[in-house]
Short mmCIF file of C-alpha atoms and ligand atoms in Angstrom, two decimals:
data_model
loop_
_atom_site.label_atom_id
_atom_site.label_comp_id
_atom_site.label_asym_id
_atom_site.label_seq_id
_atom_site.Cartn_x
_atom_site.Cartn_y
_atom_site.Cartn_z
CA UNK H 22 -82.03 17.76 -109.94
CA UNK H 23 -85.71 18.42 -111.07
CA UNK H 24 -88.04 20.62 -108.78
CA UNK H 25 -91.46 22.30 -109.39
CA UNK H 26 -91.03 25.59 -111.01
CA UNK H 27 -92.79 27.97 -108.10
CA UNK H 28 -96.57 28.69 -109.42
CA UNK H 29 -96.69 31.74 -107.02
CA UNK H 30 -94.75 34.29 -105.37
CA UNK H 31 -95.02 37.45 -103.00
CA UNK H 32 -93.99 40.69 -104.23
CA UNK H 33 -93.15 43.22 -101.71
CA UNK H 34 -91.22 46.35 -102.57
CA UNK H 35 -87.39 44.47 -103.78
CA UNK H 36 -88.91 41.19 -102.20
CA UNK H 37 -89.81 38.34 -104.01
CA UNK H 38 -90.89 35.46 -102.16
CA UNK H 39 -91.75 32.11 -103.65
CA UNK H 40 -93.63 29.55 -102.76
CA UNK H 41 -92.61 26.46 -101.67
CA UNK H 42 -91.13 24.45 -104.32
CA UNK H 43 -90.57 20.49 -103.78
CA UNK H 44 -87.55 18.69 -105.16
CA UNK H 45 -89.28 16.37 -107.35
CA UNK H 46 -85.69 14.06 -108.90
CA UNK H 47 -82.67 13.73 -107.11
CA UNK H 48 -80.92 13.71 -110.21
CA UNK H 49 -83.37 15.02 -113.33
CA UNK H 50 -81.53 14.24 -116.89
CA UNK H 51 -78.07 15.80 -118.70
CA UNK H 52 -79.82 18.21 -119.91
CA UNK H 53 -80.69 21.84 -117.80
CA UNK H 54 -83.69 24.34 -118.54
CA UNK H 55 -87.47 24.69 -118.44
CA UNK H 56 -88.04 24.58 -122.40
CA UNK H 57 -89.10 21.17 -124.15
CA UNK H 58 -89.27 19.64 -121.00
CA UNK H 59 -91.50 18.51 -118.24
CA UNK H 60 -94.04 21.76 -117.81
CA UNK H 61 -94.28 23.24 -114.47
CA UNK H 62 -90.98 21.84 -113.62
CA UNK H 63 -87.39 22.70 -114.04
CA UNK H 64 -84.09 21.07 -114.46
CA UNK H 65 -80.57 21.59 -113.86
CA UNK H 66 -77.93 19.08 -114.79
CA UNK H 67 -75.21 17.70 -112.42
CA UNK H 68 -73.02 20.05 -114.66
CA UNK H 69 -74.58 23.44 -113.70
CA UNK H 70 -74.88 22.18 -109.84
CA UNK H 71 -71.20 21.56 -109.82
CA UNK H 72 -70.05 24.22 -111.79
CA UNK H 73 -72.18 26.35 -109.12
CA UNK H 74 -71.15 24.48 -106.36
CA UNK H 75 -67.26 25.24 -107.14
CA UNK H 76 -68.02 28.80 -106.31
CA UNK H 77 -69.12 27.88 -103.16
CA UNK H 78 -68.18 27.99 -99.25
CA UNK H 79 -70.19 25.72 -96.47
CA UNK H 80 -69.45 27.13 -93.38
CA UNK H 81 -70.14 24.38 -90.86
CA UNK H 82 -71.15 25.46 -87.10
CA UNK H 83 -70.20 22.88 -84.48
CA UNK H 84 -70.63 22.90 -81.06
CA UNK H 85 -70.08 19.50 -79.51
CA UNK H 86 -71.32 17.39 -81.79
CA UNK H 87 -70.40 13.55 -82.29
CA UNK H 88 -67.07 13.38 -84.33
CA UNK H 89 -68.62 10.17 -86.40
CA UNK H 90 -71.81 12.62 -87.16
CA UNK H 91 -69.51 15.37 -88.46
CA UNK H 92 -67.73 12.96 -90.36
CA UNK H 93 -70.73 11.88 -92.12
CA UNK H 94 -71.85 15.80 -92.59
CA UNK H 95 -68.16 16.44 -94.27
CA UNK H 96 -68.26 13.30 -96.69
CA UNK H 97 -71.83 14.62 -97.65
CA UNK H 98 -70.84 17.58 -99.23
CA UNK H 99 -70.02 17.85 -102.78
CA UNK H 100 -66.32 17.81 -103.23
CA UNK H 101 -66.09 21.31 -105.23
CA UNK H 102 -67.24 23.35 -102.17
CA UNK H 103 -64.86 25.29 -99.66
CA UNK H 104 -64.88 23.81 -96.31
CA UNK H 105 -65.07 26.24 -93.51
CA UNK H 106 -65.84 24.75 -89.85
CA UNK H 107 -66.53 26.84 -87.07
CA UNK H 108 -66.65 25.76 -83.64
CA UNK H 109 -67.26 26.59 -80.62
CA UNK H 110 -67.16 22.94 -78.52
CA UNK H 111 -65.86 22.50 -74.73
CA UNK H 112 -62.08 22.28 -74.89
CA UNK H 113 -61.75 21.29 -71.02
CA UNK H 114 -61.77 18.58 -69.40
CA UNK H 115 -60.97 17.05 -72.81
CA UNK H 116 -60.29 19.18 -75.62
CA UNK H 117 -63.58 18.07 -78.28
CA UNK H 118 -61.97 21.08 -80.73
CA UNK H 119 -59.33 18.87 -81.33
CA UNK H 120 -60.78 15.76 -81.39
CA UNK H 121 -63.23 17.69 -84.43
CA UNK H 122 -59.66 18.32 -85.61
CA UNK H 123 -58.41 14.81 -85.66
CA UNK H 124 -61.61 14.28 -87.95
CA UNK H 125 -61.53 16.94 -90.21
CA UNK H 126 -57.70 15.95 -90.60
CA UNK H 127 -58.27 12.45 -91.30
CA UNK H 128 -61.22 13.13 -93.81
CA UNK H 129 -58.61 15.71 -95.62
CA UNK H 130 -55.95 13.05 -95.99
CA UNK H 131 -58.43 10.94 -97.58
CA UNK H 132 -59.70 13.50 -99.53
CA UNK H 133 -57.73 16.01 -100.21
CA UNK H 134 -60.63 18.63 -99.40
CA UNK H 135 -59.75 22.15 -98.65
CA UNK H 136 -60.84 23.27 -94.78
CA UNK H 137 -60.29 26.06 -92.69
CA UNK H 138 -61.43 25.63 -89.11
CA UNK H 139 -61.21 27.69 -86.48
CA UNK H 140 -62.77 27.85 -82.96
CA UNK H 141 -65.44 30.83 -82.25
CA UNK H 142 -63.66 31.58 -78.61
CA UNK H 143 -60.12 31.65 -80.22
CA UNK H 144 -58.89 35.24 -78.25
CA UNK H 145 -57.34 36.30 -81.63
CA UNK H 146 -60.86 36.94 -82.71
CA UNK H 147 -60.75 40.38 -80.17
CA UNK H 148 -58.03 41.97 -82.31
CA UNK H 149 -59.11 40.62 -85.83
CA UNK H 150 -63.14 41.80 -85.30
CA UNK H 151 -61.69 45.05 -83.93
CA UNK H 152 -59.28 45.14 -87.11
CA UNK H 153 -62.28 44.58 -89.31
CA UNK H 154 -64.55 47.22 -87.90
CA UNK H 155 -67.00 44.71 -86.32
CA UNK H 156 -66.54 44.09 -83.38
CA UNK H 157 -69.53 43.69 -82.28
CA UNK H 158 -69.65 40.01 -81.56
CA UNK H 159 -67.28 40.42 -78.55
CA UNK H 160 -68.73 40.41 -75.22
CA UNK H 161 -67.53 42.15 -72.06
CA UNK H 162 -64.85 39.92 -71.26
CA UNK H 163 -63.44 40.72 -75.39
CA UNK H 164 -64.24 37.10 -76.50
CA UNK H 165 -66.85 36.31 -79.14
CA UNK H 166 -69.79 35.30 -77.16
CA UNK H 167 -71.27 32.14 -77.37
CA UNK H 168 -74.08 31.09 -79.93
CA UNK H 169 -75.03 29.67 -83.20
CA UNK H 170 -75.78 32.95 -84.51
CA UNK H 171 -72.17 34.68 -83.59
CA UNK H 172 -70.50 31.36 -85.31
CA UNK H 173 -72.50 32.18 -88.49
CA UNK H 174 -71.11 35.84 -88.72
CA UNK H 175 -67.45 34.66 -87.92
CA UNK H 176 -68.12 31.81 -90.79
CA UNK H 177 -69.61 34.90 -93.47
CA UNK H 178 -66.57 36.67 -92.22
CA UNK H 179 -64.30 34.35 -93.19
CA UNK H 180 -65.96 33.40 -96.45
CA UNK H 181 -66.32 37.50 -97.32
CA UNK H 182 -62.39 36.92 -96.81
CA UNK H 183 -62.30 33.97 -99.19
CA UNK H 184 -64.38 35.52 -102.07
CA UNK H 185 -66.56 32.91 -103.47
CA UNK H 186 -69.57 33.82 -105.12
CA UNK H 187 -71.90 32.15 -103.05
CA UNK H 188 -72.01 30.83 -99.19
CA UNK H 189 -74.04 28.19 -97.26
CA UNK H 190 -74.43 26.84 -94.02
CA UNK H 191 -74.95 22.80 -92.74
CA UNK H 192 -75.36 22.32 -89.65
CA UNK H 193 -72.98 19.63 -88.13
CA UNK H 194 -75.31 17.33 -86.57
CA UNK H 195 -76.96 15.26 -89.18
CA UNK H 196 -76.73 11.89 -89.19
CA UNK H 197 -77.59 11.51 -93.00
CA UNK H 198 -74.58 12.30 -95.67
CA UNK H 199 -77.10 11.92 -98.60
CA UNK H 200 -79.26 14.42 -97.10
CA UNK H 201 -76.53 16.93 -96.95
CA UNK H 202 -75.40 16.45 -99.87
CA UNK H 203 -79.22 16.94 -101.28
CA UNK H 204 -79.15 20.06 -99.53
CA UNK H 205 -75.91 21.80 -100.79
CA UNK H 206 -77.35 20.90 -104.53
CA UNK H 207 -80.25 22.48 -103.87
CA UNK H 208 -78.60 26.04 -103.10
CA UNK H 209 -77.03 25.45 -106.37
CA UNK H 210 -80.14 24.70 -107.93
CA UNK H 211 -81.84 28.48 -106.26
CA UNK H 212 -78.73 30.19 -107.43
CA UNK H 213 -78.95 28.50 -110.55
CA UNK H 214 -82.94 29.78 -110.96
CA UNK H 215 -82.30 33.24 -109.78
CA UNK H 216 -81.70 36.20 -111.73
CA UNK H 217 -80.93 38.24 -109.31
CA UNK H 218 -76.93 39.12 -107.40
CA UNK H 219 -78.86 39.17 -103.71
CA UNK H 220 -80.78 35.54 -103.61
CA UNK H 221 -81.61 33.36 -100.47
CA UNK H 222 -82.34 29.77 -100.51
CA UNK H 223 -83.85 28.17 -97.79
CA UNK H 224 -84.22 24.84 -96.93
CA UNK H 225 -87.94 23.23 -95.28
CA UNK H 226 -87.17 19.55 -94.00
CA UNK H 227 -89.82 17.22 -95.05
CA UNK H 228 -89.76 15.45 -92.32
CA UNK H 229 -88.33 15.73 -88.28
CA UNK H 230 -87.68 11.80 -88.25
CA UNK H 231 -87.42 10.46 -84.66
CA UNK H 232 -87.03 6.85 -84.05
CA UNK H 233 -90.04 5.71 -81.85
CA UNK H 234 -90.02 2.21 -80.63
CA UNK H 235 -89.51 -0.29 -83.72
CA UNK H 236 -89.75 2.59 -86.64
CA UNK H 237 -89.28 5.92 -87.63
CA UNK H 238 -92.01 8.13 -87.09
CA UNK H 239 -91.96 11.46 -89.77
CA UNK H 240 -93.63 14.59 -88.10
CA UNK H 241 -94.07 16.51 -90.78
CA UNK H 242 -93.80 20.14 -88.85
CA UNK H 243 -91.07 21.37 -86.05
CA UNK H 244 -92.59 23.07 -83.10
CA UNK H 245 -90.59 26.02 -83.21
CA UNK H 246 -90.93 26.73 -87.07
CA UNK H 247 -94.74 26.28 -87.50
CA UNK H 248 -95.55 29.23 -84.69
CA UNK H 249 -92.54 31.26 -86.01
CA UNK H 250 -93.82 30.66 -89.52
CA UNK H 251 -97.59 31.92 -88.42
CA UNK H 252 -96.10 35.22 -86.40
CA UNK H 253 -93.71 35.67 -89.48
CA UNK H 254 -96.61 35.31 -92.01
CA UNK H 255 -98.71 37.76 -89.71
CA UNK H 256 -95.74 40.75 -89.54
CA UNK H 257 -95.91 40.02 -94.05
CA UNK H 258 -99.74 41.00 -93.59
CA UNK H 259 -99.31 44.05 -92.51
CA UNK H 260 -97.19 45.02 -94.90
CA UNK H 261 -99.75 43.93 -97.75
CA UNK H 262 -102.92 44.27 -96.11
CA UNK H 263 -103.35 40.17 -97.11
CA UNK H 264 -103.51 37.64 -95.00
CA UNK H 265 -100.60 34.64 -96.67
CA UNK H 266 -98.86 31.86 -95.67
CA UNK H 267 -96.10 32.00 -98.23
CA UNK H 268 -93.42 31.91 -95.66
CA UNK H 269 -92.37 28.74 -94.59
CA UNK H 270 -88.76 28.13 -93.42
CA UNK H 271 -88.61 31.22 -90.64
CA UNK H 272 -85.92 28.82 -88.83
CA UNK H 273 -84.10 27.31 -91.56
CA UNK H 274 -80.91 26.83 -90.08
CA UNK H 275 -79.91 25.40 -93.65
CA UNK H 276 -80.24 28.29 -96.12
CA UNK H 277 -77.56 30.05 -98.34
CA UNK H 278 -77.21 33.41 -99.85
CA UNK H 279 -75.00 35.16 -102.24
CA UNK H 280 -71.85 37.36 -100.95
CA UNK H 281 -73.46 40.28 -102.43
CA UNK H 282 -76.50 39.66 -100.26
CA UNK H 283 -74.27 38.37 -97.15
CA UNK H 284 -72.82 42.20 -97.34
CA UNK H 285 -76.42 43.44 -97.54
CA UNK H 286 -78.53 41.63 -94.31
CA UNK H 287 -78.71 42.10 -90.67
CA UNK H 288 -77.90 39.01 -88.72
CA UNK H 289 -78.73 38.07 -84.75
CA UNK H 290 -77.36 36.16 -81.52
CA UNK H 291 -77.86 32.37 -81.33
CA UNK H 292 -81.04 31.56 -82.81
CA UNK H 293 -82.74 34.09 -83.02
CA UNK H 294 -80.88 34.44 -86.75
CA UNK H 295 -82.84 32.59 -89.16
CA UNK H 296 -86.19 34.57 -88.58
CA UNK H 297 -83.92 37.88 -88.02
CA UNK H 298 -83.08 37.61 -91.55
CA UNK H 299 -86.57 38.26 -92.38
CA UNK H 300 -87.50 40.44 -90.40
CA UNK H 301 -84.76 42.58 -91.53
CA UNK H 302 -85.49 41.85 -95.17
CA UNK H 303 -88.94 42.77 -94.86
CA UNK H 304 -88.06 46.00 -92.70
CA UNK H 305 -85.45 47.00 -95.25
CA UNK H 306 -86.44 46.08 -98.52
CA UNK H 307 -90.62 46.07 -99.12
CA UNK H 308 -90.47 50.02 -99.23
CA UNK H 309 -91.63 51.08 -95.80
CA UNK H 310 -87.77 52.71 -95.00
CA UNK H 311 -87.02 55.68 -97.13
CA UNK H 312 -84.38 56.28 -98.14
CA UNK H 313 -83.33 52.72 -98.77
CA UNK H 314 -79.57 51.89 -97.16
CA UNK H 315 -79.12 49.78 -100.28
CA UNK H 316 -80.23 51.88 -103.35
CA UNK H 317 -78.75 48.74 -105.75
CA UNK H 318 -80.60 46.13 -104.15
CA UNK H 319 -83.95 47.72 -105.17
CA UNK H 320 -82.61 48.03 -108.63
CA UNK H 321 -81.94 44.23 -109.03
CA UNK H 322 -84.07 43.03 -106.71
CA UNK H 323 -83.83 39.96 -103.63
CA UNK H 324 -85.17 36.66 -104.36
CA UNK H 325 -85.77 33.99 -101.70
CA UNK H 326 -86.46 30.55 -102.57
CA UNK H 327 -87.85 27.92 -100.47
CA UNK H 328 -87.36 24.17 -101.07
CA UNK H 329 -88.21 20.68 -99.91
CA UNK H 330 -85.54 18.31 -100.43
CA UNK H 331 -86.70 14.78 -100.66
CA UNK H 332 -84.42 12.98 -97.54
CA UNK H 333 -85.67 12.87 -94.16
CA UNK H 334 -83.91 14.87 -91.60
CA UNK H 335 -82.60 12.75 -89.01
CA UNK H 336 -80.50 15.14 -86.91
CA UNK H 337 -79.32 14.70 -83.36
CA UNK H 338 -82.19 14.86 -80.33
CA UNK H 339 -81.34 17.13 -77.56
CA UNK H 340 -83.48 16.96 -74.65
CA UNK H 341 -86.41 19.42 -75.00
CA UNK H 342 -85.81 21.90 -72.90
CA UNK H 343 -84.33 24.66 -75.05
CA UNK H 344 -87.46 24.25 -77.36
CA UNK H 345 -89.41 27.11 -74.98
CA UNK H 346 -85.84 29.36 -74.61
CA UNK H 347 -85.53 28.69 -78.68
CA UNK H 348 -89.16 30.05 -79.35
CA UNK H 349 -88.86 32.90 -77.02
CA UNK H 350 -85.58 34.50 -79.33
CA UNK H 351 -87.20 33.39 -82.51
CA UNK H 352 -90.44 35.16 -81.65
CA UNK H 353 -88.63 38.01 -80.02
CA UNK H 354 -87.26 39.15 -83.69
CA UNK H 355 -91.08 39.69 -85.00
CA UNK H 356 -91.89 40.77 -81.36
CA UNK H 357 -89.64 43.65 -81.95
CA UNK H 358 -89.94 44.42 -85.19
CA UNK H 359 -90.53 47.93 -86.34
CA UNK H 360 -93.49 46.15 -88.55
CA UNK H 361 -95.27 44.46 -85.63
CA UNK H 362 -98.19 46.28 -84.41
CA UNK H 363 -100.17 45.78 -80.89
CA UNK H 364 -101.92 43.01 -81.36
CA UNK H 365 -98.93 40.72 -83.20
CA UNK H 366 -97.31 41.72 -79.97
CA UNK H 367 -100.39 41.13 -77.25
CA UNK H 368 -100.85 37.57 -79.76
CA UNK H 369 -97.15 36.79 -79.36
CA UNK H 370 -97.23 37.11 -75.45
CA UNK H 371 -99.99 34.67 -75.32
CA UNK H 372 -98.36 32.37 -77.54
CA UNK H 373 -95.22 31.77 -75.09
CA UNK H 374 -97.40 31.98 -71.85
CA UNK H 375 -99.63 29.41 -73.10
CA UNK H 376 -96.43 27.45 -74.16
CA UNK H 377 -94.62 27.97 -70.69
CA UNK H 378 -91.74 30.16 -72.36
CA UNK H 379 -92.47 33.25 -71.06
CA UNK H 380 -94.45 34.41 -67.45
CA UNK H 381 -97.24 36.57 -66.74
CA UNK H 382 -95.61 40.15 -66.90
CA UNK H 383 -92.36 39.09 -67.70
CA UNK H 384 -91.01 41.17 -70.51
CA UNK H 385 -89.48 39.63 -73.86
CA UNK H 386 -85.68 40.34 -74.39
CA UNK H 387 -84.72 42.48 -77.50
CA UNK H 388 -82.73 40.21 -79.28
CA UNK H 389 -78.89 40.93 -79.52
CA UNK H 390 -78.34 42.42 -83.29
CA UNK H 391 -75.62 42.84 -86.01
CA UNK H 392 -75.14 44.81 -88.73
CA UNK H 393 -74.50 43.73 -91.95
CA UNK H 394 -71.17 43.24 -93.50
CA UNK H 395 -70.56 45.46 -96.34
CA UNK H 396 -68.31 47.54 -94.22
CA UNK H 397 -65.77 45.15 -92.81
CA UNK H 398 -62.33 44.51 -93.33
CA UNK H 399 -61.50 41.13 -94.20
CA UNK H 400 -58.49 41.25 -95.46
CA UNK H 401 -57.23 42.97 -92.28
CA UNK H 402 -58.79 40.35 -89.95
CA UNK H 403 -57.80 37.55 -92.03
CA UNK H 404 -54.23 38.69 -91.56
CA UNK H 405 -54.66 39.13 -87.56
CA UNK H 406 -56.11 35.62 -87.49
CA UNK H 407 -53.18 34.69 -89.33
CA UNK H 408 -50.79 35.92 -86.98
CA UNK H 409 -52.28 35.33 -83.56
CA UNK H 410 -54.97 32.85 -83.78
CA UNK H 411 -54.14 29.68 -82.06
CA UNK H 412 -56.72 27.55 -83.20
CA UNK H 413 -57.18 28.50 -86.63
CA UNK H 414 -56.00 25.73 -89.15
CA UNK H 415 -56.01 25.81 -92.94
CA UNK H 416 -55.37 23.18 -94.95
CA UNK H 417 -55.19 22.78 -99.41
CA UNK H 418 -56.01 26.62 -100.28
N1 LIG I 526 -70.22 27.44 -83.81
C1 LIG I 526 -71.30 27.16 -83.08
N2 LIG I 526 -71.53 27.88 -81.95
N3 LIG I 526 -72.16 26.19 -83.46
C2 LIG I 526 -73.24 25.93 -82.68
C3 LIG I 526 -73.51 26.63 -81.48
C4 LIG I 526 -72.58 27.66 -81.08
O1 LIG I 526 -72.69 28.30 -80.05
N4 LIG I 526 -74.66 26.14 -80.96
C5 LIG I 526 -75.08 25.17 -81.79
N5 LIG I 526 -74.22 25.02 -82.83
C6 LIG I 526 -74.32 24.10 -83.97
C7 LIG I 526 -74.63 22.66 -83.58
O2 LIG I 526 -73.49 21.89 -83.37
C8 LIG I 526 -75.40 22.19 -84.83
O3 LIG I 526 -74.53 21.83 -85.86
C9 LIG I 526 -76.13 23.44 -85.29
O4 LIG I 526 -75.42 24.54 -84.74
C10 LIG I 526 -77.58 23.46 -84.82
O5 LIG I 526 -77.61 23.46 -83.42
P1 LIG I 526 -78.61 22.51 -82.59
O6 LIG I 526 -78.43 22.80 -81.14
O7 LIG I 526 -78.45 21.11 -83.08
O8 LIG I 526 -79.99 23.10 -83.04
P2 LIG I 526 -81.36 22.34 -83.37
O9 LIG I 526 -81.10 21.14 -84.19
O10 LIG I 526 -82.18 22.21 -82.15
O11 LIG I 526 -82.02 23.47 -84.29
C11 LIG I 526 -81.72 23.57 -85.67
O12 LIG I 526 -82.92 23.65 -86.34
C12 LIG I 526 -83.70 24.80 -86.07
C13 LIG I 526 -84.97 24.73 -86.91
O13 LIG I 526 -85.82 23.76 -86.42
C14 LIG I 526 -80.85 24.82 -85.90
O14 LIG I 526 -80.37 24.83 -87.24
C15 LIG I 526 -81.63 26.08 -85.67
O15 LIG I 526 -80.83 27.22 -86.04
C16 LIG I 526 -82.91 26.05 -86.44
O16 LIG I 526 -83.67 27.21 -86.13
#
């Protein structure tokens, strides 16, 4: 794979954030590295991705998605990588969670790919988040509460569990397998650039494709991400005193870190996650919080990288009526940020009155946090899960 070597980057205290860097070959040449080759641009063989990629989990969040889609998701994803599925789909009238399972199943006996899945509202999760120390995903009624966000922590939790190097997340509804599979080798690729133990890589799409009467139309920006990007970019200004738009991928819901830096981040309820992780990043490692929780982090340092793969994404439509809800918890994480000053917060209250997600007066909802990992027990919760869990299935590790 061959993608432009970033020409900038933002430092801020441990931060370094690059710019945008586009894939520029699917597949680049045998040989990896910068030197002797094409300047400005850098290449890492199929070797190094795989070799990467086998120290890998994809956790996989699901919530009622089209068996045939997930199916396609699965097949995308390079053959090396652990397989963890979360879900959290309706299991009445009909039980979807094992209909998912019938799939996954299937795909493994024609495979032979390593999964563990497991659904998010399994009751054993009660005892084995209280076993870990964190059990702050349950709700009231002791069950995990519902949301992309709480799936993601149980899938980090599980992967903490299973030790590989590196974890990333595809989400379950995307109807191209070569675009997944694009995606997973471009976390290797980041990891494979980075010098650092706590790295990010974050995926932009190219392209929201929708059909639209004969043909595809490609909008090239999602309506969420481009205001979350401008608030996010805003909150980075006044740490620097610069205005910048070097962040770009606020809600990548297809990113990937290290386990070292999974231990290390804050994470939030249902969507609100993706531009939580910045936030917190920026609030806990540019410098502005003394003295730092993680001393080691500033002595290495935390790189995020930001790519554009080359496939379209063609992902399931929902009807739009979540867009305003989704906007109001993504902008609620800057809104409430310790960095955001009055007039991010008067701008941001305009923003989702003019857009109809938020009233005249109304006031905008903290959004739900968690801490991050580093102090959990996973070997404790794995064995509760184990035990009790009636859902969970694992299958070739
Ligand atoms: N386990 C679990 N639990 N999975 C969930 C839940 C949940 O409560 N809710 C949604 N998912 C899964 C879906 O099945 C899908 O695979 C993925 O999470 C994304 O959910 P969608 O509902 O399809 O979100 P979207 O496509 O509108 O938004 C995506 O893109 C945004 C950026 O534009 C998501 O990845 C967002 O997180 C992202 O911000």
């Amino acid at each position: 794979m061959r993608i432009e070597m970033p020409k900038y980057m933002e430092r801020l205290g441990a931060l370094k954030i690059y710019e945008l860097q586009k894939v520029l070959e699917l597949s680049g040449g045998k040989s990896s590295g910068v030197k002797g080759d094409v300047p400005g641009t850098i290449n890492i063989s199929s070797v190094d991705l795989e070799e990467i990629i086998s120290d890998m989990t994809i956790i996989i969040p699901v919530k009622d998605e089209n068996p045939k889609v997930l199916e396609g998701v699965l097949s995308g994803i390079p053959h090396d990588a652990l397989l963890v599925i979360v879900s959290n789909s309706r299991r009445e009238p009909i039980d979807r969670y094992r209909i998912e399972l019938d799939t996954v199943f299937q795909f493994y006996r024609l495979t032979h790919r390593p999964f563990l899945m497991i659904h998010q509202r399994d009751l054993a999760w009660s005892d084995a988040l209280t076993e870990a120390g964190y059990p702050y995903l349950l709700g009231e009624d002791g069950i995990v509460r519902n949301g992309k966000g709480e799936g993601m922590v149980l899938g980090l939790l599980i992967s903490k569990y299973l030790g590989r190097k590196y974890v990333g997340f595809i989400d379950s509804d995307n109807y191209i397998p070569g675009a997944v599979n694009e995606y997973v080798n471009i976390y290797a690729a980041g990891f494979y650039m980075s010098k650092s133990p706590y790295t990010m890589v974050r995926i932009k799409w190219p392209y929201k494709t929708k059909f639209v009467g004969k043909r595809f139309y490609f909008r090239r920006r999602g309506r969420v991400s481009e205001i979350t990007n401008k608030f996010m970019n805003l909150l980075v200004a006044r740490i620097t005193k610069f205005e910048t738009d070097i962040i770009k991928t606020s809600n990548a819901g297809e990113h990937a870190m290290t386990l070292e830096l999974v231990d290390r981040i804050g994470y939030s309820s249902g969507f609100s996650i993706e531009p939580y992780q910045i936030v917190y990043m920026l609030e806990e490692y540019t410098g502005i919080k003394t003295p730092p929780q993680f001393r080691e982090v500033y002595e290495k340092g935390l790189e995020i990288y930001q790519i554009e793969p080359r496939n379209p994404h063609i992902h399931e439509e929902r009807d739009e009526s979540h867009i305003p809800e989704m906007m109001k918890h993504s902008l609620s994480t800057i809104y409430h940020s310790v960095l955001a000053d009055e007039s991010i917060k008067t701008l941001i209250e305009r923003e989702l009155i003019s857009r109809g997600a938020l009233k005249p007066g109304e006031k905008i909802p903290r959004p739900k946090t968690y801490p991050p990992l580093i102090k959990t027990s996973t070997n404790k919760m794995f064995k509760t899960l184990e035990e009790s869990a009636e859902t969970l299935i694992i299958r070739g590790f």
